[in-house]
Structure formats: structure tokens, C-alpha cells
Tab-separated table of C-alpha atoms in Angstrom:
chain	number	residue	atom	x	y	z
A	95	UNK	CA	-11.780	22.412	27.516
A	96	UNK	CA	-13.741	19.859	25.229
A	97	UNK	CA	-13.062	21.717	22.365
A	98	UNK	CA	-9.463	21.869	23.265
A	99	UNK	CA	-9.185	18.435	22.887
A	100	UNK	CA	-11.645	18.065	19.695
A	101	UNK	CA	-8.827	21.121	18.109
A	102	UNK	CA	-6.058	18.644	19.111
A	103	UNK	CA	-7.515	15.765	17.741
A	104	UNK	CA	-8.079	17.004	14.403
A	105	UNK	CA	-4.739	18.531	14.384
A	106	UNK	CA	-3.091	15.257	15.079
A	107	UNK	CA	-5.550	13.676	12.150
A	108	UNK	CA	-5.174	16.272	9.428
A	109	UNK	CA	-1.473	15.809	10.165
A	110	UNK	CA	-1.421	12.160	9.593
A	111	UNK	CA	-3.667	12.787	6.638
A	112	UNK	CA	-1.156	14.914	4.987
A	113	UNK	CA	1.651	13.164	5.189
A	114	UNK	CA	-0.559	10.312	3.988
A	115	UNK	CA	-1.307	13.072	1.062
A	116	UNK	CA	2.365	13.605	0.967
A	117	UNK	CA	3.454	9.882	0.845
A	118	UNK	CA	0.680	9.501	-2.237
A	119	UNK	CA	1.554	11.824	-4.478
A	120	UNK	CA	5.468	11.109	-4.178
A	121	UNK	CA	5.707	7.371	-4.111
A	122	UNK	CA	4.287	6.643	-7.720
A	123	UNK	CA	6.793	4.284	-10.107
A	124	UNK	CA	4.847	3.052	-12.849
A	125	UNK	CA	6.567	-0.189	-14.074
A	126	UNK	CA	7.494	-0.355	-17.865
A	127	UNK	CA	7.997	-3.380	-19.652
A	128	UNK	CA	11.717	-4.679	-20.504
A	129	UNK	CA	12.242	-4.392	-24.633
A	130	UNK	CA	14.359	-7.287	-24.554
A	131	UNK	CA	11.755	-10.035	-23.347
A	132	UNK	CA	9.362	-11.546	-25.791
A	133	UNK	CA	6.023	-11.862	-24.159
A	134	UNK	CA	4.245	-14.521	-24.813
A	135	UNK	CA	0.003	-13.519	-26.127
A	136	UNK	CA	-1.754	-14.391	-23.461
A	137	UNK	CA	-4.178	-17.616	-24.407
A	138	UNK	CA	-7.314	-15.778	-22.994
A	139	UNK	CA	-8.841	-12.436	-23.509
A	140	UNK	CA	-10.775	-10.533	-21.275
A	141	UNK	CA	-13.662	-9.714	-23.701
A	142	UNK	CA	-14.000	-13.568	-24.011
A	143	UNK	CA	-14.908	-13.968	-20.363
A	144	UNK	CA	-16.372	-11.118	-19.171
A	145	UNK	CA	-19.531	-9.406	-19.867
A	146	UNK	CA	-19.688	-5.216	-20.457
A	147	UNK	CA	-23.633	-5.870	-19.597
A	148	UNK	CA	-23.081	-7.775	-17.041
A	149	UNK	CA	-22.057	-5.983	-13.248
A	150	UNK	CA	-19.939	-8.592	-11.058
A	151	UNK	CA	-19.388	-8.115	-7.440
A	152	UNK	CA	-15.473	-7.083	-7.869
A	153	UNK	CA	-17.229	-3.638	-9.975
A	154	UNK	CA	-16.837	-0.944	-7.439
A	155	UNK	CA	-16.814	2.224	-8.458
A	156	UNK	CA	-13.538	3.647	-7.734
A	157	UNK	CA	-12.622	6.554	-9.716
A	158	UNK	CA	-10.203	7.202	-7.272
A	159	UNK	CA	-8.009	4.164	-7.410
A	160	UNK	CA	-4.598	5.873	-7.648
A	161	UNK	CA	-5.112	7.512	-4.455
A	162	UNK	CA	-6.640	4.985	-2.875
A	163	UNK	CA	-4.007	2.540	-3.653
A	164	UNK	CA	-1.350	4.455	-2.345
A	165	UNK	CA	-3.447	5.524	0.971
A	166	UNK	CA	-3.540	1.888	1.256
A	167	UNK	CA	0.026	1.394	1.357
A	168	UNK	CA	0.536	4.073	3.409
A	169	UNK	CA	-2.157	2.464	5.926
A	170	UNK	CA	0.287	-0.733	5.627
A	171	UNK	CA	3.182	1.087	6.347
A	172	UNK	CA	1.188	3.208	9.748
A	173	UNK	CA	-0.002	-0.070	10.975
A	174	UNK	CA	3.602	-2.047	10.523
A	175	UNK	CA	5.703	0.588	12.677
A	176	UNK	CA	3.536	2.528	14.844
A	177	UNK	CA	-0.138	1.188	15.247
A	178	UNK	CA	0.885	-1.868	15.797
A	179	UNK	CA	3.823	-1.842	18.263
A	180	UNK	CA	1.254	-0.088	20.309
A	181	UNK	CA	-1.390	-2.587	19.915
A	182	UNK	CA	1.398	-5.326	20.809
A	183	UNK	CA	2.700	-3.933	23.936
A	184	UNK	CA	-0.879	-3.027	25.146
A	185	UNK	CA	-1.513	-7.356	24.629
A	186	UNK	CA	1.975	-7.591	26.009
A	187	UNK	CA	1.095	-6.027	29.921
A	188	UNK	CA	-2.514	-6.515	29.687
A	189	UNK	CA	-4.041	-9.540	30.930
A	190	UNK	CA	-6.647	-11.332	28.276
A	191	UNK	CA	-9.197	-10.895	31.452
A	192	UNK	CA	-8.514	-7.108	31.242
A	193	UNK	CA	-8.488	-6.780	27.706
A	194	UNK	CA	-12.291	-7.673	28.067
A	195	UNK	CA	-13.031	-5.738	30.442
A	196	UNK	CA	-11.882	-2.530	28.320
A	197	UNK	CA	-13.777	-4.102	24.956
A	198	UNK	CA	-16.852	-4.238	27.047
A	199	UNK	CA	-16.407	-0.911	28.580
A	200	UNK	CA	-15.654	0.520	25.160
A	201	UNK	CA	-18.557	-1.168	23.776
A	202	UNK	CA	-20.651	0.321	26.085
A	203	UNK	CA	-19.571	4.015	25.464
A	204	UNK	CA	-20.677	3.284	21.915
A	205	UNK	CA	-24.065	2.663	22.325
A	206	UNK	CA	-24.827	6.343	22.326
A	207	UNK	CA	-24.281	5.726	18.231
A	208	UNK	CA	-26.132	2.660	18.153
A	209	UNK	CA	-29.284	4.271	19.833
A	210	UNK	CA	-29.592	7.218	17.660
A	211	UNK	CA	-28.684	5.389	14.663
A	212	UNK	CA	-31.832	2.924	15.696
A	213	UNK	CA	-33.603	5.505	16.167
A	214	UNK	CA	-32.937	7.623	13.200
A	215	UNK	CA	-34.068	4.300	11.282
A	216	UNK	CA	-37.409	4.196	13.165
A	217	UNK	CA	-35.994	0.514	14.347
A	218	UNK	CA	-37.886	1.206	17.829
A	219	UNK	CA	-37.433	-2.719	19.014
A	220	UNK	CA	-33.956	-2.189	18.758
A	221	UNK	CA	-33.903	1.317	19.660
A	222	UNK	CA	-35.312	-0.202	22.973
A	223	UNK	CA	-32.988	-3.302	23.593
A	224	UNK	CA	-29.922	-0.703	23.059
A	225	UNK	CA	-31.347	1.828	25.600
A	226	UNK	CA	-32.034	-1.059	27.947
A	227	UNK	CA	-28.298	-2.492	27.103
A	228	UNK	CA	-26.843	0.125	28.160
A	229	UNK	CA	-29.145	0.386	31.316
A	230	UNK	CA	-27.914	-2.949	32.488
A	231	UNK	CA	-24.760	-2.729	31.409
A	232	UNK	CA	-23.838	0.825	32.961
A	233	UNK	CA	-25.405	-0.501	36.371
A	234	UNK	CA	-25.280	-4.524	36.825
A	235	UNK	CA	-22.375	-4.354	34.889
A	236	UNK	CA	-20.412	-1.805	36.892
A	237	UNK	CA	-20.410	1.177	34.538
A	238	UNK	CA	-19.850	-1.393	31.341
A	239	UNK	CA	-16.948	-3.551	32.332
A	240	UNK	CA	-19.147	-6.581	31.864
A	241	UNK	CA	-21.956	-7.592	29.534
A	242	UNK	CA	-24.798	-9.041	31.340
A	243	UNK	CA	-27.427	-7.464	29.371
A	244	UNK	CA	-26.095	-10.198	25.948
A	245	UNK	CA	-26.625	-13.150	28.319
A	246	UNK	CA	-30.205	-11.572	28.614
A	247	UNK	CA	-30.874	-11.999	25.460
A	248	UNK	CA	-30.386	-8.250	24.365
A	249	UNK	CA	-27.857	-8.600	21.746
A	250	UNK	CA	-25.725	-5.465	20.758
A	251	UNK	CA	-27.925	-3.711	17.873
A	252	UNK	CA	-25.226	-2.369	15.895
A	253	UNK	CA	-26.023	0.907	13.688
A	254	UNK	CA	-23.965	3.730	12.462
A	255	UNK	CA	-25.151	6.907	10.361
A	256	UNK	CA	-23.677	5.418	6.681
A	257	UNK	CA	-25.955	2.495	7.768
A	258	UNK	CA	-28.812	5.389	8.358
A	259	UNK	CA	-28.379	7.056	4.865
A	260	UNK	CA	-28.032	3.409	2.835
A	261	UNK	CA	-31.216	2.769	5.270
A	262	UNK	CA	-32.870	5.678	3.185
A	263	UNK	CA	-31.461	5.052	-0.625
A	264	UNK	CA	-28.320	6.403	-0.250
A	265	UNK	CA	-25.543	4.983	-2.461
A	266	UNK	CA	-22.476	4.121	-1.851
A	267	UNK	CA	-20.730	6.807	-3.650
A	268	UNK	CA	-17.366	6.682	-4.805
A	269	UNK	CA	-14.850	4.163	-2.748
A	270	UNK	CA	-12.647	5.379	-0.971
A	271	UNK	CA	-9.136	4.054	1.274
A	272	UNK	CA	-8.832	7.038	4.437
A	273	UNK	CA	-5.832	7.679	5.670
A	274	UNK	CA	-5.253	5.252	9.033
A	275	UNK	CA	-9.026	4.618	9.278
A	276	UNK	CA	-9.139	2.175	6.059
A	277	UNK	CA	-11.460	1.069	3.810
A	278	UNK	CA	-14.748	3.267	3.309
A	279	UNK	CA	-16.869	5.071	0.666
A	280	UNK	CA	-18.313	8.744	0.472
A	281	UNK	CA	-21.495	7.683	1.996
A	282	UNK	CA	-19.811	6.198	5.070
A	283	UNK	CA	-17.170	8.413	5.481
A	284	UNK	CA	-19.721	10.894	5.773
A	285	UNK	CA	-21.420	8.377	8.240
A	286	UNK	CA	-18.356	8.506	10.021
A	287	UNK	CA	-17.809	12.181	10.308
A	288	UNK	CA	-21.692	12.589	11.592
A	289	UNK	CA	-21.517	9.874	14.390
A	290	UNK	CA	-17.891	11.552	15.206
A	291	UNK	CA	-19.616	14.802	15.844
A	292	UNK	CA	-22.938	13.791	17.088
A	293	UNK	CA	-21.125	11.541	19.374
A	294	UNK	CA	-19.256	14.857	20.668
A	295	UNK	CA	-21.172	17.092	21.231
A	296	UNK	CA	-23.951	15.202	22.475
A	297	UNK	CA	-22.706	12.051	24.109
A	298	UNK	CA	-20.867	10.695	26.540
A	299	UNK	CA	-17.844	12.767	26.099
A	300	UNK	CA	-20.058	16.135	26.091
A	301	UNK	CA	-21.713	14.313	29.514
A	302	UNK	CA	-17.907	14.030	31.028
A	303	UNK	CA	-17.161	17.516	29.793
A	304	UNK	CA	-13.234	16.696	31.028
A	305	UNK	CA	-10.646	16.917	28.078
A	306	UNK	CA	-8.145	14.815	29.607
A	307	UNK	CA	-10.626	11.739	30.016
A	308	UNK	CA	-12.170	11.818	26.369
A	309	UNK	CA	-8.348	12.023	25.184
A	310	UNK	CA	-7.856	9.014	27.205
A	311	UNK	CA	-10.804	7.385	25.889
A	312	UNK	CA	-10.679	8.096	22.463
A	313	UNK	CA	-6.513	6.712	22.835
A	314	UNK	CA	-7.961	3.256	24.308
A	315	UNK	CA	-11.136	3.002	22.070
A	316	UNK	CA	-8.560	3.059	19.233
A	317	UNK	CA	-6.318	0.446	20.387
A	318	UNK	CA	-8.908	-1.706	21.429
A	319	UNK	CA	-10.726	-1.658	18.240
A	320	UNK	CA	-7.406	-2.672	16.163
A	321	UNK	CA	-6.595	-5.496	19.203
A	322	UNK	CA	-10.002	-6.695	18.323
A	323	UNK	CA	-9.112	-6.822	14.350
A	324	UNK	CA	-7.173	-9.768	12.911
A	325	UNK	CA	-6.646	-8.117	9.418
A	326	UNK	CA	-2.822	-7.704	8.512
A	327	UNK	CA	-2.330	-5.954	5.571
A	328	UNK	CA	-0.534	-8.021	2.642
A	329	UNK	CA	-1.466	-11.319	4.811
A	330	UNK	CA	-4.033	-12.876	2.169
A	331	UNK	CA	-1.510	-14.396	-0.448
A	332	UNK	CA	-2.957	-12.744	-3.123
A	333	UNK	CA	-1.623	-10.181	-5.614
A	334	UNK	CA	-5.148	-8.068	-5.447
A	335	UNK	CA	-5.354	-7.722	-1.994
A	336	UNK	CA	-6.466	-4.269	-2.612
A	337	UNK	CA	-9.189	-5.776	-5.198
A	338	UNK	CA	-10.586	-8.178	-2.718
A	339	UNK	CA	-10.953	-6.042	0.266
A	340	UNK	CA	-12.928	-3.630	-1.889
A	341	UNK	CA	-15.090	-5.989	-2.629
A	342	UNK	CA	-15.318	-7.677	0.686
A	343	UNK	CA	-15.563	-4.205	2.118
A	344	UNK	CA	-18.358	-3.118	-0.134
A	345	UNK	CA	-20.499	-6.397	0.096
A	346	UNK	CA	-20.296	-5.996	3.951
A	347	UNK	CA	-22.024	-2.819	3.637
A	348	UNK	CA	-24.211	-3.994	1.512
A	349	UNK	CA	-25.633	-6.719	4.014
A	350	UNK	CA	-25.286	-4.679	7.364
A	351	UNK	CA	-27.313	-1.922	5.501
A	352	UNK	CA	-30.403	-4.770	4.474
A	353	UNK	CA	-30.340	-6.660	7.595
């Protein structure tokens, strides 16, 4: 049964994924400029103001950038008609009350990651708070529907296995845009397909062992996680959107990795 639903899953993914693929490699117009307009030199150079010696914050490697440009579009397009909608009519019939309740829930379901990921880290202090977290939370707060355990001063320790192998000197890797999921690099989209598994096979889903309740799950858990997320794409105002949330993206990392 579980691996029913894992074999549905991934079909639904890999088909999203392609016609993300698909959508890539057929959208590409390459603007040329018109003959008939005199452009004007521009009065700066980029030689003049930046450094070749010198690595800025906006240098991420990205020898992918063509893909990953038009994954993000794609991503824009996903979110605009179909993610979206859903997310809207889910705030549209659930009360804000509720809506808590399921983020807390949710949240609490997670901390399967959180505790290995601690503990893969040798962070035993938080290894701890997270086992007791979910002790409190799973009982006192009726199976995770409340958080009693952060007025208790035993904040949510947040790990995840791309923060495990940057933990240990891994490098980011080449960046990389994934189809639907967003922003990431080859170090933490291999983070993400380890906790995926790990959190399959030997979590709560493999605990529940019913495939019609981890598909439910997994359906909520998404919607939640993109009610929680203000991010619209092509919101910011600025021509290098795509620019700045690499960056952004990539610092973040960075200090969730050292903290």
C-alpha cells in the first residue's frame, strides 16, 4: 500500500517535471536588437566597477542559468493557475483559527526531519528539545494541533539533511530552480531527496502504514506550506527578480547552515 502511494507520487512529480522540461526547452526567444535604432554607449563599463578578483554576493555559480530561468517561469506560471487557486480557496472556507491548527499539526509531523537532522549534526541539546517538542506537542497538544511545548521555551530546532552536508563542508554545488519546488542547489536538492525518503520509510508515514492518509497528508502539508509563504513571483519591482532570489536564496543557506 505505502509504496502504492510513494509510485503515485513520483508519477504525478516526474510528470510535472517534464512538462516543466517540455515548457523549457520550447519557450526560448532570444531578443535581437532593432538595426534601425542608434544606441546610445553606455557612460559606464562594467570592468570600471567591478572587480574579476573580487567575489560579490550576487556570484552564484549557475552554470545552469538557461534552464533555470525558464523552470522559473514555468514555476510562475504553476503557481498563477493551479497552486494558487488551491491555496486561495483552502483560505477561502478555512477559518484563520483552523488554518493554525493544521500549520501546527503539520509542523509537528516534521519533526521526525528535524530530530535526525540534529542528530546527524551531533547537536544533542537540540536533538533533545525536538524529541521533547514533539513529546508535548503530540500529547498536551492533542496529537500537534497546538504548540505548547514553544511557550515552554523549546523553540522549533529547525534542520534538514542539505543543512547536515553544508554542516560537514559540503558546498553548495551548482544552483539550481526545480520544477514546482523552487529555488535550490545540488547539495540541497540532494538534502531534499534524503529527508523525502528517510522521512518515508522511516517516519511517520511508514508508522501510519495507510496510503490514503499519507496522500492526504502530503496534499495538506503542501498547501499549508505555500499558505504560509508570502512570495509572489514577479512581485519585487525589479527586472532581476531571478538575480535577487538567487542570491537571497543562497545567503539564506549560507546562515541557516552556520547558525
Amino acid at each position: 500500500m505505502f509504496n502504492m502511494t510513494n509510485y503515485k507520487l513520483r508519477a504525478v512529480i516526474m510528470a510535472l517535471a517534464g512538462l516543466a522540461l517540455l515548457f523549457s526547452c520550447g519557450c526560448s526567444v532570444t531578443p535581437k536588437p532593432d538595426p534601425n535604432i542608434a544606441y546610445e554607449a553606455p557612460r559606464h563599463k562594467l570592468e570600471d566597477t567591478l572587480k574579476e578578483t573580487v567575489k560579490y554576493e550576487v556570484d552564484v555559480y549557475d552554470p545552469l542559468e538557461g534552464f533555470n530561468r525558464r523552470a522559473y517561469t514555468f514555476n510562475y506560471y504553476f503557481d498563477k493557475f493551479l497552486f494558487l487557486p488551491i491555496v486561495k480557496t483552502y483560505e477561502f472556507i478555512t477559518p484563520d483559527y483552523v488554518e493554525d491548527r493544521v500549520s501546527s499539526f503539520v509542523d509537528n509531523v516534521f519533526e521526525f526531519n528535524n530530530f535526525t537532522n540534529n542528530l546527524l549534526q551531533l547537536k544533542f541539546k537540540q536533538t533533545g528539545i525536538t524529541l521533547a517538542r514533539f513529546v508535548v506537542n503530540t500529547t498536551v497538544g492533542v496529537a500537534g494541533l497546538w504548540d505548547p511545548a514553544t511557550h515552554w521555551s523549546m523553540p522549533r530546532q529547525s534542520e534538514d539533511f542539505g543543512q547536515t552536508l553544508g554542516h560537514y563542508g559540503v558546498g553548495n554545488g551548482p544552483y539550481l530552480v526545480l520544477p514546482i519546488f523552487g529555488p535550490s542547489n545540488l547539495r540541497d536538492t540532494t538534502g531534499l531527496v534524503t529527508d523525502s525518503v528517510a522521512f518515508s520509510l522511516a517516519g511517520p508515514p511508514a508508522w501510519v502504514d495507510d496510503d490514503t492518509t499519507t496522500l492526504v497528508f502530503n496534499g495538506v502539508a503542501a498547501v499549508d506550506t505555500r499558505h504560509r509563504q508570502d512570495f509572489r513571483y514577479y512581485r519585487t519591482g525589479s527586472p532581476f527578480e531571478y538575480d535577487m532570489i538567487r542570491m537571497l536564496y543562497t545567503a539564506k543557506r549560507k546562515i541557516e547552515i552556520a547558525k
